[in-house]
CSV table of C-alpha atoms in Angstrom, one decimal:
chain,number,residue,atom,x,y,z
A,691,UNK,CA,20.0,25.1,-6.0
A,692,UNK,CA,18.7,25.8,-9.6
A,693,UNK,CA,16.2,23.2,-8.9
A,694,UNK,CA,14.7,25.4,-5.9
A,695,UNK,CA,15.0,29.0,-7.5
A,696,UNK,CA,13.5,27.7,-10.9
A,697,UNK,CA,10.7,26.3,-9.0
A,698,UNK,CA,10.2,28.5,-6.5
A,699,UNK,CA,10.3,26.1,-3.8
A,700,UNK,CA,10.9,27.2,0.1
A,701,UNK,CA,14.4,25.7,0.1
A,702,UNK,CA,16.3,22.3,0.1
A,703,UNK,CA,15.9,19.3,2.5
A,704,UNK,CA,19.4,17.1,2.6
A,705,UNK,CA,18.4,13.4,3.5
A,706,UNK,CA,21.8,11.7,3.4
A,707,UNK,CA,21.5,8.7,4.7
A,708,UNK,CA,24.6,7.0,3.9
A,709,UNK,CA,26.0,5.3,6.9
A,710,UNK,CA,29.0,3.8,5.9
A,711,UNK,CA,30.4,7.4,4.9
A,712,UNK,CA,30.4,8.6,8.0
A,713,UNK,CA,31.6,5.3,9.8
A,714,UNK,CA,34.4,5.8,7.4
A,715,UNK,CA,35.0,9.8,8.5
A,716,UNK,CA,33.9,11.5,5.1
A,717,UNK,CA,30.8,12.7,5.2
A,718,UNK,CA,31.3,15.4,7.4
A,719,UNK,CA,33.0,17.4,5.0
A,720,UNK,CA,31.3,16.4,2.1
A,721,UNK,CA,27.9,17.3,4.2
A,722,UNK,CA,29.6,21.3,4.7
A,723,UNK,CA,30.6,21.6,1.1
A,724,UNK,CA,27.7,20.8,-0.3
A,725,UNK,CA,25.8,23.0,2.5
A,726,UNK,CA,28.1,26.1,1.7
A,727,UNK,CA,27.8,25.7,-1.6
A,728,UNK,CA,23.6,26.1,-1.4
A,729,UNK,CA,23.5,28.7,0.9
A,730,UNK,CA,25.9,30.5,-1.6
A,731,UNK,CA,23.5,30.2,-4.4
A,732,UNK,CA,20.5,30.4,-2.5
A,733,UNK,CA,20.9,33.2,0.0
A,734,UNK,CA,19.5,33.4,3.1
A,735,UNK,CA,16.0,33.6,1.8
A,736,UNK,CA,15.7,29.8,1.3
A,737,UNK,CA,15.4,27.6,4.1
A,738,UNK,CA,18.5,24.9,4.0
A,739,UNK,CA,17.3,22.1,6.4
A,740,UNK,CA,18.7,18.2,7.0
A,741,UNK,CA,17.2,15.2,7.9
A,742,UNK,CA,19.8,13.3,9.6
A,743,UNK,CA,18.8,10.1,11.6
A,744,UNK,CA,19.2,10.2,14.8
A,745,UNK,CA,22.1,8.1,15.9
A,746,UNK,CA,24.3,10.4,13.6
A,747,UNK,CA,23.3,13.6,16.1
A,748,UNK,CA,25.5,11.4,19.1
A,749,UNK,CA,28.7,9.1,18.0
A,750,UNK,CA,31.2,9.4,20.2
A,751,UNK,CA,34.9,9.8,18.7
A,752,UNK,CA,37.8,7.2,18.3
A,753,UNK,CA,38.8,3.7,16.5
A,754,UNK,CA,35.8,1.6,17.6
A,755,UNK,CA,33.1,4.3,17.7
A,756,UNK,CA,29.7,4.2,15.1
A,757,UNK,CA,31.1,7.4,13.6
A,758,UNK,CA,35.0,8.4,13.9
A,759,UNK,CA,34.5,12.4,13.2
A,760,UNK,CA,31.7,13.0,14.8
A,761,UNK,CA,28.5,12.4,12.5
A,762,UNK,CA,26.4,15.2,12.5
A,763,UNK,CA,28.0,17.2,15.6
A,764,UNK,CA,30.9,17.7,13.1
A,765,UNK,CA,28.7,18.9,10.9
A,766,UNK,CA,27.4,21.3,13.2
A,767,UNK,CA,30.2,22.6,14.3
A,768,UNK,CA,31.7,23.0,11.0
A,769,UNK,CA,28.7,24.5,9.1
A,770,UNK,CA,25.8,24.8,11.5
A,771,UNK,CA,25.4,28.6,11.0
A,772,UNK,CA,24.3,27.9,7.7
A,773,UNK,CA,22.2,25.2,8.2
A,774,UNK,CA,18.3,26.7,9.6
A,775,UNK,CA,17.2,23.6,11.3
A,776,UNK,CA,17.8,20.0,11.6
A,777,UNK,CA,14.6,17.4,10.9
A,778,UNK,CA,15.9,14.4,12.9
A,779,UNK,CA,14.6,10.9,12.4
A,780,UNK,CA,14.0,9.3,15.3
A,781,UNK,CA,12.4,6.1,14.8
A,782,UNK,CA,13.5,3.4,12.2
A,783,UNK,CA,16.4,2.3,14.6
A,784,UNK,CA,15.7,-1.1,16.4
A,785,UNK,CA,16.5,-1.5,20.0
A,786,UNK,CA,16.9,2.5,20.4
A,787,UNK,CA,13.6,3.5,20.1
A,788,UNK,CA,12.4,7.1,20.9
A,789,UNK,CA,8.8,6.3,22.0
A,790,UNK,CA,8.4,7.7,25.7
A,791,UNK,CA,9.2,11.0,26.8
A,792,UNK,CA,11.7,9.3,28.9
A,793,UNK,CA,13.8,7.6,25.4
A,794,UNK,CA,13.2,10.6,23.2
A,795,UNK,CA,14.0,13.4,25.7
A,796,UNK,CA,15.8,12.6,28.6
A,797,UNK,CA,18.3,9.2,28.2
A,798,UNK,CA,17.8,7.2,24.6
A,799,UNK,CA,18.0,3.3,24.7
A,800,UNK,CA,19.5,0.2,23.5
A,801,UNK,CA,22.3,0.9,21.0
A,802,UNK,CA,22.1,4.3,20.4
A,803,UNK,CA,22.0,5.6,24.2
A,804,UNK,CA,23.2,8.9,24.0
A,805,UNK,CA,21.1,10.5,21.2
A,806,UNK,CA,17.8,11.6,23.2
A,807,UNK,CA,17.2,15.8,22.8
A,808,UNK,CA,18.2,16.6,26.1
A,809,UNK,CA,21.4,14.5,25.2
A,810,UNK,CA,22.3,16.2,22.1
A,811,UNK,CA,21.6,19.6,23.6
A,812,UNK,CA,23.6,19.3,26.3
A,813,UNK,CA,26.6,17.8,24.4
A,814,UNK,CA,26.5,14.3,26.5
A,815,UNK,CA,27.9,12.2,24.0
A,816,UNK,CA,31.6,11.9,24.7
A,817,UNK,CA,32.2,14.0,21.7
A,818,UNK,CA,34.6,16.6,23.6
A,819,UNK,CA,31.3,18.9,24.2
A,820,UNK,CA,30.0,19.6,20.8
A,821,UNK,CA,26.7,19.8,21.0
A,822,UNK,CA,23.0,21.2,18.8
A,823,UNK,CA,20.8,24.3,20.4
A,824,UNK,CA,17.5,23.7,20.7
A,825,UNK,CA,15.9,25.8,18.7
A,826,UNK,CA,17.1,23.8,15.7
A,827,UNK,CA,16.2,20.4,17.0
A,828,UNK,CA,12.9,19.5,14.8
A,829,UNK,CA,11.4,15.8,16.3
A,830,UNK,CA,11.0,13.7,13.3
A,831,UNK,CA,8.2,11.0,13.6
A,832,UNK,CA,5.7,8.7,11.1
A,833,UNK,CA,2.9,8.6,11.2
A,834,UNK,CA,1.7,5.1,10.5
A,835,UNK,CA,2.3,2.3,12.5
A,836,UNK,CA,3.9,-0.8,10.5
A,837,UNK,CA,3.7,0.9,7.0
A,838,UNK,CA,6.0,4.2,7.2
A,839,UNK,CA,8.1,2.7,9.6
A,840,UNK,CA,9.7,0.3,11.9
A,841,UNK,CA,10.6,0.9,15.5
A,842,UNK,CA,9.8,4.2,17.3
A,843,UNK,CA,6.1,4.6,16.1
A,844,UNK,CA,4.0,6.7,18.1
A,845,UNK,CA,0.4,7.6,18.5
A,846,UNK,CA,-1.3,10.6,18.2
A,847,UNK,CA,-2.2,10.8,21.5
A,848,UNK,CA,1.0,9.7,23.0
A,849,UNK,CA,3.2,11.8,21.1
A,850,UNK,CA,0.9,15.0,22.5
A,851,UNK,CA,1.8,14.6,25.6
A,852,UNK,CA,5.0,13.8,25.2
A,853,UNK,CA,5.5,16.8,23.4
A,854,UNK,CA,3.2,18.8,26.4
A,855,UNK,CA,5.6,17.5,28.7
A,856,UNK,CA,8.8,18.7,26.8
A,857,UNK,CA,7.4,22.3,26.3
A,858,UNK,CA,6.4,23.0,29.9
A,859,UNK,CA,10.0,21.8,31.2
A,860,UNK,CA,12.1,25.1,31.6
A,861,UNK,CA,15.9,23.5,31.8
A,862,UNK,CA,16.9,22.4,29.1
A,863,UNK,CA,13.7,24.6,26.9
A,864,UNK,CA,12.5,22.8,24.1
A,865,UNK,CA,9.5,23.9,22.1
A,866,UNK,CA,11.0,23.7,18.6
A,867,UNK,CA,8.6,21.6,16.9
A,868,UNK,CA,7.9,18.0,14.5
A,869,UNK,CA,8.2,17.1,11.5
A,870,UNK,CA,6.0,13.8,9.8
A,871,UNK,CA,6.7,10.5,7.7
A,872,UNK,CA,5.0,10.9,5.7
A,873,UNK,CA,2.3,13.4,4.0
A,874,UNK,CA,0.5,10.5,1.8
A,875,UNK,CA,-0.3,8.7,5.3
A,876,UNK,CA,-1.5,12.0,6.9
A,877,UNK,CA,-3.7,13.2,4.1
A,878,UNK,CA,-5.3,10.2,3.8
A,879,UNK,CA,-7.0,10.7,7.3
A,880,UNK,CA,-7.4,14.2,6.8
A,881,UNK,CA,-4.5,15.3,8.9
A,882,UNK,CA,-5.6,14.0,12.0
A,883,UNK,CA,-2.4,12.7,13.4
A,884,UNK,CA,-0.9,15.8,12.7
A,885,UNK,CA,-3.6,18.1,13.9
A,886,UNK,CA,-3.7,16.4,17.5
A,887,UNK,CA,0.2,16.7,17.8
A,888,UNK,CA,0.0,20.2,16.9
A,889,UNK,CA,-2.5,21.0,19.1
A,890,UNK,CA,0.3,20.5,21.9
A,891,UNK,CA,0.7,24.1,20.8
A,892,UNK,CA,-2.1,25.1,20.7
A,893,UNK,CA,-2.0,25.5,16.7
A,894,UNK,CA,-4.8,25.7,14.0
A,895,UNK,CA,-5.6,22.7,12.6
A,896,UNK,CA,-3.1,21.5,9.9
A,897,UNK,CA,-4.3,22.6,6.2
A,898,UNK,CA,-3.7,20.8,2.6
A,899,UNK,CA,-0.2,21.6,1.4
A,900,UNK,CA,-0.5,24.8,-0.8
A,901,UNK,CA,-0.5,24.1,-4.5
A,902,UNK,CA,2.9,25.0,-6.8
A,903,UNK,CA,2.5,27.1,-9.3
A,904,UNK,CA,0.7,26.4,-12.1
A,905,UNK,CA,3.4,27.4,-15.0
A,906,UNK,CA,6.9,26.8,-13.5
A,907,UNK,CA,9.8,28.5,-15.1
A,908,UNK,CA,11.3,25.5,-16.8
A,909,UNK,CA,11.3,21.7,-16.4
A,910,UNK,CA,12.2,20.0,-13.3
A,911,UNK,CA,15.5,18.7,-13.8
A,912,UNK,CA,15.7,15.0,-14.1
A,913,UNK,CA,17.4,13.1,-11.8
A,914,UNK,CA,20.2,10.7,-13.3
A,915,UNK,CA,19.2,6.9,-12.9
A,916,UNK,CA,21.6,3.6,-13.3
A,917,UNK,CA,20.8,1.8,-16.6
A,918,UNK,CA,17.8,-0.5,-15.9
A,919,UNK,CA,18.4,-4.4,-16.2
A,920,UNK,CA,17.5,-5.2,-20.3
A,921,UNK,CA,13.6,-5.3,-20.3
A,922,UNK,CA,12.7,-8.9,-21.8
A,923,UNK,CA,11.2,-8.3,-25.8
A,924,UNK,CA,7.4,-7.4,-25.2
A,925,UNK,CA,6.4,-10.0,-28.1
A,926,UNK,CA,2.5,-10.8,-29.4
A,927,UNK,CA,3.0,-14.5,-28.3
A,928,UNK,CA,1.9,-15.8,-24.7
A,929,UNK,CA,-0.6,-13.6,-22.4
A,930,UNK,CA,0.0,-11.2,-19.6
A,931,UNK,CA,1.9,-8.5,-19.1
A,932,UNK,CA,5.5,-7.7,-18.2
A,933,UNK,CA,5.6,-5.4,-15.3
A,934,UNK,CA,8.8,-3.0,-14.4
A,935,UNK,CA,9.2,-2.3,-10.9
A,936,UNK,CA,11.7,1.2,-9.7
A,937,UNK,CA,12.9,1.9,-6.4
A,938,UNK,CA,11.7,5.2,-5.1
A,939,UNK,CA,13.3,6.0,-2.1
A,940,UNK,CA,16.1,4.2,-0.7
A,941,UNK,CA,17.8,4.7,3.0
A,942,UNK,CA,19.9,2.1,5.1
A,943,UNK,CA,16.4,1.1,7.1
A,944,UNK,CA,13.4,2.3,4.0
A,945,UNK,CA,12.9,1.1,1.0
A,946,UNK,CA,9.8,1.9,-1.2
A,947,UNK,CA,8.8,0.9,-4.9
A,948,UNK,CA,6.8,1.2,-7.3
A,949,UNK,CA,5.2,-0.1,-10.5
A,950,UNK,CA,4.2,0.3,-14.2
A,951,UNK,CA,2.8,-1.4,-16.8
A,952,UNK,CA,0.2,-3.6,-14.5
A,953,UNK,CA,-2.4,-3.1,-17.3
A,954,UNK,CA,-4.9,-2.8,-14.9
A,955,UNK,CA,-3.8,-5.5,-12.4
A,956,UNK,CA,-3.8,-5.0,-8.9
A,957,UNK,CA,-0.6,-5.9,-6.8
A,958,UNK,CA,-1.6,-6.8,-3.7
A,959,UNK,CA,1.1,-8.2,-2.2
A,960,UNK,CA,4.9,-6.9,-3.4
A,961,UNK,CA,7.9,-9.0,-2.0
A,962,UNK,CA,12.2,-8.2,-2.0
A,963,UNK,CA,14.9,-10.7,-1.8
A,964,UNK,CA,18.6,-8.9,-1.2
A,965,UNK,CA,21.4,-11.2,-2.8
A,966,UNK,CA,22.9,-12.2,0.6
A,967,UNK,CA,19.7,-13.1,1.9
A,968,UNK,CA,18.2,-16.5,1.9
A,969,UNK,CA,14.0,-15.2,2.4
A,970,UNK,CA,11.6,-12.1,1.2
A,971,UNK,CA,10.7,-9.6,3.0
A,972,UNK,CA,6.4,-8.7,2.1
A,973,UNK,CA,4.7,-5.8,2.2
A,974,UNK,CA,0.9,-4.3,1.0
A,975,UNK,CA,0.5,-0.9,-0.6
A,976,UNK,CA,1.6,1.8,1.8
A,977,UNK,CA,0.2,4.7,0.0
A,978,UNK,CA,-1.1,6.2,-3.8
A,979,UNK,CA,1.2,8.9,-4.9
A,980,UNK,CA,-0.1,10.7,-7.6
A,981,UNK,CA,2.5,10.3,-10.0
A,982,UNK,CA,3.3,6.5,-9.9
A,983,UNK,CA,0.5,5.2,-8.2
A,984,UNK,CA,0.7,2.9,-5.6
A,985,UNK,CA,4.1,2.8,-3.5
A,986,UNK,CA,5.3,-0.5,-1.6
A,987,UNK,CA,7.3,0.1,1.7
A,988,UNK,CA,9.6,-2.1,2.9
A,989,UNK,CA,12.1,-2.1,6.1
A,990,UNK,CA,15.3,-2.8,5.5
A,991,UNK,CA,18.9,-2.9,7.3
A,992,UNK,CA,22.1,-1.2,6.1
A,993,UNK,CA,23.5,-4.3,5.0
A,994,UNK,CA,20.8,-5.6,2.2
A,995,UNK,CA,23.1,-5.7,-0.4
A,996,UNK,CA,21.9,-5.7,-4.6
A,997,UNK,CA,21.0,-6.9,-6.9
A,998,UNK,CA,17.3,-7.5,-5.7
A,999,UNK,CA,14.7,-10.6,-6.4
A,1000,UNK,CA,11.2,-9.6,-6.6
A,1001,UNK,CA,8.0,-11.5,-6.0
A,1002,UNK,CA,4.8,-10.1,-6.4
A,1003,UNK,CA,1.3,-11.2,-6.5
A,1004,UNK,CA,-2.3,-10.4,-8.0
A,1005,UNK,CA,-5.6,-9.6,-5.8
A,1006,UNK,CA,-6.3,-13.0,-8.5
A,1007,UNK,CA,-3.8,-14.9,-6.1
A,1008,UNK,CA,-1.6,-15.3,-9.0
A,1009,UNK,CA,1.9,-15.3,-7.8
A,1010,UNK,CA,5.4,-14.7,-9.9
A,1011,UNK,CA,8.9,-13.5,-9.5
A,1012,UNK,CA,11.9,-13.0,-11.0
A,1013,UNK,CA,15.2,-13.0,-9.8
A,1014,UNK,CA,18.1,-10.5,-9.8
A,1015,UNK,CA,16.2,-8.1,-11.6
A,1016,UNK,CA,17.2,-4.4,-9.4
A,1017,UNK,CA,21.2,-4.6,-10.0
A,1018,UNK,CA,21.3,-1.6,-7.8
A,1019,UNK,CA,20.6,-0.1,-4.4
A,1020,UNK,CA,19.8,3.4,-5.3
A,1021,UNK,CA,16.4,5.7,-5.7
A,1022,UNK,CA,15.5,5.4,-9.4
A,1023,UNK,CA,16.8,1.7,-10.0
A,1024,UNK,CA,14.6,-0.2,-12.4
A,1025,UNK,CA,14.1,-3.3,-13.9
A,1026,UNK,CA,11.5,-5.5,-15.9
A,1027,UNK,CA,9.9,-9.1,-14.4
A,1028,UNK,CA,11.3,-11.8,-16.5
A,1029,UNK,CA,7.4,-13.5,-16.3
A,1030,UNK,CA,4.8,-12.2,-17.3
A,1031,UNK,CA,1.6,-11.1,-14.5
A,1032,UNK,CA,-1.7,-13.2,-16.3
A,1033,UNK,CA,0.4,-15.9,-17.9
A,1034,UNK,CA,1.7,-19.5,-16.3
A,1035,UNK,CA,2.8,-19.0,-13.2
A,1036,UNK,CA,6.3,-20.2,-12.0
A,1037,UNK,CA,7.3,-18.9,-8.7
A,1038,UNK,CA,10.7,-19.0,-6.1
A,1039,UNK,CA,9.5,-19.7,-2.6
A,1040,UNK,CA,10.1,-17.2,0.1
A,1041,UNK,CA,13.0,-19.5,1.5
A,1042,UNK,CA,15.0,-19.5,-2.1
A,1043,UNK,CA,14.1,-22.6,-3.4
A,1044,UNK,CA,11.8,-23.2,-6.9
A,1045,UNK,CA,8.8,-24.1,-6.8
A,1046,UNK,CA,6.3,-24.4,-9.9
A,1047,UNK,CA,2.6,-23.6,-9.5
A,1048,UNK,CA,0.0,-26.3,-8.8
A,1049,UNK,CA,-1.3,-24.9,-12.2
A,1050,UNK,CA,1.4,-26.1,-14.0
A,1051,UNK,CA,1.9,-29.2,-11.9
A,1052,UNK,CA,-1.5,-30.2,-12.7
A,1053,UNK,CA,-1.3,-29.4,-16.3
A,1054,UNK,CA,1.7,-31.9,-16.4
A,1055,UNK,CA,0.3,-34.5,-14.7
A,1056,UNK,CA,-2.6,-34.4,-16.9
A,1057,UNK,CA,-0.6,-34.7,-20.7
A,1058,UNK,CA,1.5,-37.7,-18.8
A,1059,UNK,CA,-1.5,-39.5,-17.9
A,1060,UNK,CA,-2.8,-39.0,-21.2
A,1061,UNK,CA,-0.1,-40.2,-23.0
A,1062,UNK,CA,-0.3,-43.2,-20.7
A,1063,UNK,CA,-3.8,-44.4,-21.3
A,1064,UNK,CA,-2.9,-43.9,-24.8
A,1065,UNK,CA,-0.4,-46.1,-25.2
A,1066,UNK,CA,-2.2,-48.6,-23.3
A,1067,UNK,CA,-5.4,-48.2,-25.6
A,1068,UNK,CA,-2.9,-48.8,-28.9
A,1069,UNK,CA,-1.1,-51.6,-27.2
A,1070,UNK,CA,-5.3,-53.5,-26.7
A,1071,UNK,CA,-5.9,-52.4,-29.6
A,1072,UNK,CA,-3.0,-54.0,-32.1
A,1073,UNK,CA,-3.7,-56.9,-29.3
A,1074,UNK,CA,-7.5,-57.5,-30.0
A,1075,UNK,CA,-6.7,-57.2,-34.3
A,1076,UNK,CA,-3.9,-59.8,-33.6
A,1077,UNK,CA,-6.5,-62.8,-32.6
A,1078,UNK,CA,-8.5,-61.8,-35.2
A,1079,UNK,CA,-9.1,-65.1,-37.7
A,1080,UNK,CA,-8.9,-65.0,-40.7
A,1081,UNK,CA,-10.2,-67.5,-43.8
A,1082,UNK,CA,-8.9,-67.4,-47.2
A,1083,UNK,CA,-10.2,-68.9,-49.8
A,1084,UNK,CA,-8.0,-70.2,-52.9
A,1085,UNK,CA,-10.5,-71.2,-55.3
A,1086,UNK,CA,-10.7,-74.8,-54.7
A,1087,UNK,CA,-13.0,-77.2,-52.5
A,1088,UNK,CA,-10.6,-77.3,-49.9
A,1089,UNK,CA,-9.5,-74.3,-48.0
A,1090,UNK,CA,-6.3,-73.1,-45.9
A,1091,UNK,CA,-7.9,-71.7,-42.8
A,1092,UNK,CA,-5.2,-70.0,-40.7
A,1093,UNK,CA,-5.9,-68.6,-36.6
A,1094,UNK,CA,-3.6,-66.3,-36.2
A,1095,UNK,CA,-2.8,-65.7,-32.4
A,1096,UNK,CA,-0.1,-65.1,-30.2
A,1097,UNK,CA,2.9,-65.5,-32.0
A,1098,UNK,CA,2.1,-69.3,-33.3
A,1099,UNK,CA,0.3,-70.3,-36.6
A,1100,UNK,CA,-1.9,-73.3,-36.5
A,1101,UNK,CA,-3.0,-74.7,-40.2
A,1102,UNK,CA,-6.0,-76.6,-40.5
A,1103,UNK,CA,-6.4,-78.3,-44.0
């Protein structure tokens, strides 16, 4: 809250995302206290949104259910009034997948099947008839396909009309609105995923973001980070660089990083190994953010456990990686590569087994067969000097010649 009044920014987004706190029934409450407390400090001329994903807006009560107190109905029900809208995510959830009219209105599908808008306004979700108005339903979408998400991408086009569609139905009445995933995608094109959906509105055309102020109060408050993993010494000796890669955002099904000290190099290819999984999972750059460059997306699943292996590798084709170096799963995460990008090159294959470079291979093969044909020139050589004959003369008429050869002495007087 002090963040948002020193800054002067609209309000707060809450993107919690942590599944396995409301599978065990405590993140409903900690979601309310933590809402109250905002809207205590901020008033009611900040906007207080969240960004829930979708499945939380639909668990059905009990024992075996995906969230035992209710998920984000709960939280509704206990703290809605405070809360000004609701930015749902749906895409990013496998098998339920939000990409028709008919899955993101009317029924959802595969696991997740009660979580569609028509569902959650209507309170059909076996959750004793709790359910979210309309009017603070917001459909959350990204924008590009493959690189800001996983399942539940739609076009343009398609995500007009479903949204035409939606707005001329009368029962339930839905006209609320859509939110995007995410801005770096949709400026790059100029807007123009988000200036065709809006237009199912009949809006304006969607604008730049406005600028902040030039001269903010104070500092942004810096967000507490884990200790990063013990960088290796940055010495003269060898060549190359050592690069540190962060997590920057981190969700149960996203994962982005980034990287410094490249010295220049381009990554084009960034790859993650979780610690109870056996291969990587690769990715390009997704977007350039204007503080830390380029940003790598990956999608994940809730269980991908830390510490993380990283392998990355040069628009050069070089290739490296280094194991275990993120010990946690958490935005702000860091740690160093244990090789360094521009040196040898000794790489883990994508199915956890070592391989070394054919570089280095070569290299080896090379000294061992030059050691080889050295020791085979010595051994000719001592070879050839040993049949060598030799005369010596004592100073008298006669003389000792002596033929040295292999290993016998003849005398010839």
């Amino acid at each position: 809250a002090d963040v948002v009044l020193e800054q002067q920014y609209d309000g707060v987004d809450v993107d919690f995302e942590q599944t396995a706190y409301f599978q065990s029934g405590t993140a409903e409450s900690w979601l309310c206290t933590l809402t109250n407390c905002l809207r205590e400090k901020l008033g009611w001329s900040k906007i207080i949104s969240h960004a829930p994903q979708a499945p939380y807006m639909g668990a059905s009560y009990g024992s075996s259910a995906h969230y035992p107190n209710g998920g984000y109905l709960k939280v509704h029900q206990l703290c809605g009034s405070k809360i000004d809208f609701y930015n749902v995510q749906f895409y990013n959830q496998g098998s339920t997948t939000y990409d028709s009219f008919q899955t993101l209105f009317n029924t959802a599908n595969g696991w997740s099947a009660s979580t569609a808008i028509y569902q959650i306004i209507n309170g059909q979700n076996n959750n004793g008839g709790l359910s979210i108005p309309a009017d603070k339903l917001v459909v959350g979408k990204f924008i590009r396909q493959g690189v800001d998400g996983s399942a539940g991408w739609m076009s343009a086009s398609t995500a007009k009309t479903v949204f035409q569609t939606a707005i001329s139905n009368s029962n339930p009445s839905w006209n609320t609105g859509f939110m995007t995933w995410q801005i770096y995608g949709d400026a790059l094109t100029n807007y123009a995923w988000s200036n065709e959906v809006a237009s199912a509105w009949g809006n304006s055309p969607v604008s730049a973001p406005v600028s902040p102020p030039s001269s903010p109060a104070s500092s942004p408050v810096t967000r507490p980070t884990p200790n990063p993993t013990p960088s290796p010494t940055r010495g003269a000796t060898g060549s190359g660089v050592y690069i540190d890669v962060t997590l920057f955002y981190n969700s149960d099904w996203w994962l982005t990083c980034y990287l410094e000290n490249t010295n220049g190099i381009s990554i084009t290819t960034l790859k993650i190994k979780a610690s109870n999984y056996n291969s990587y999972l690769s990715t390009n750059v997704g977007w350039v953010d204007s503080n830390h460059g380029p940003i790598y997306g990956f999608s994940v699943s809730p269980d991908m456990r830390a510490p993380f292996s990283i392998k990355m590798i040069s628009s050069s084709g070089q290739e490296i990686s280094s194991s275990n170096i993120l010990e946690v799963r958490a935005a702000g995460a860091s740690g160093t590569m244990t090789q360094r990008m521009g040196g040898s090159s000794f790489t883990e294959s994508d199915d956890g087994s070592d391989t070394v470079a054919w570089t280095v291979w070569f290299a080896i093969i090379f000294c061992a067969l030059l050691l080889i044909g050295c020791g085979i020139g010595f051994i000719c050589y001592r070879k050839k000097k040993a049949n060598k004959q030799v005369a010596f003369d004592h100073g008298h008429k006669n003389h000792d010649e002596i033929e040295i050869g292999d290993g016998a002495t003849n005398t010839q007087i």
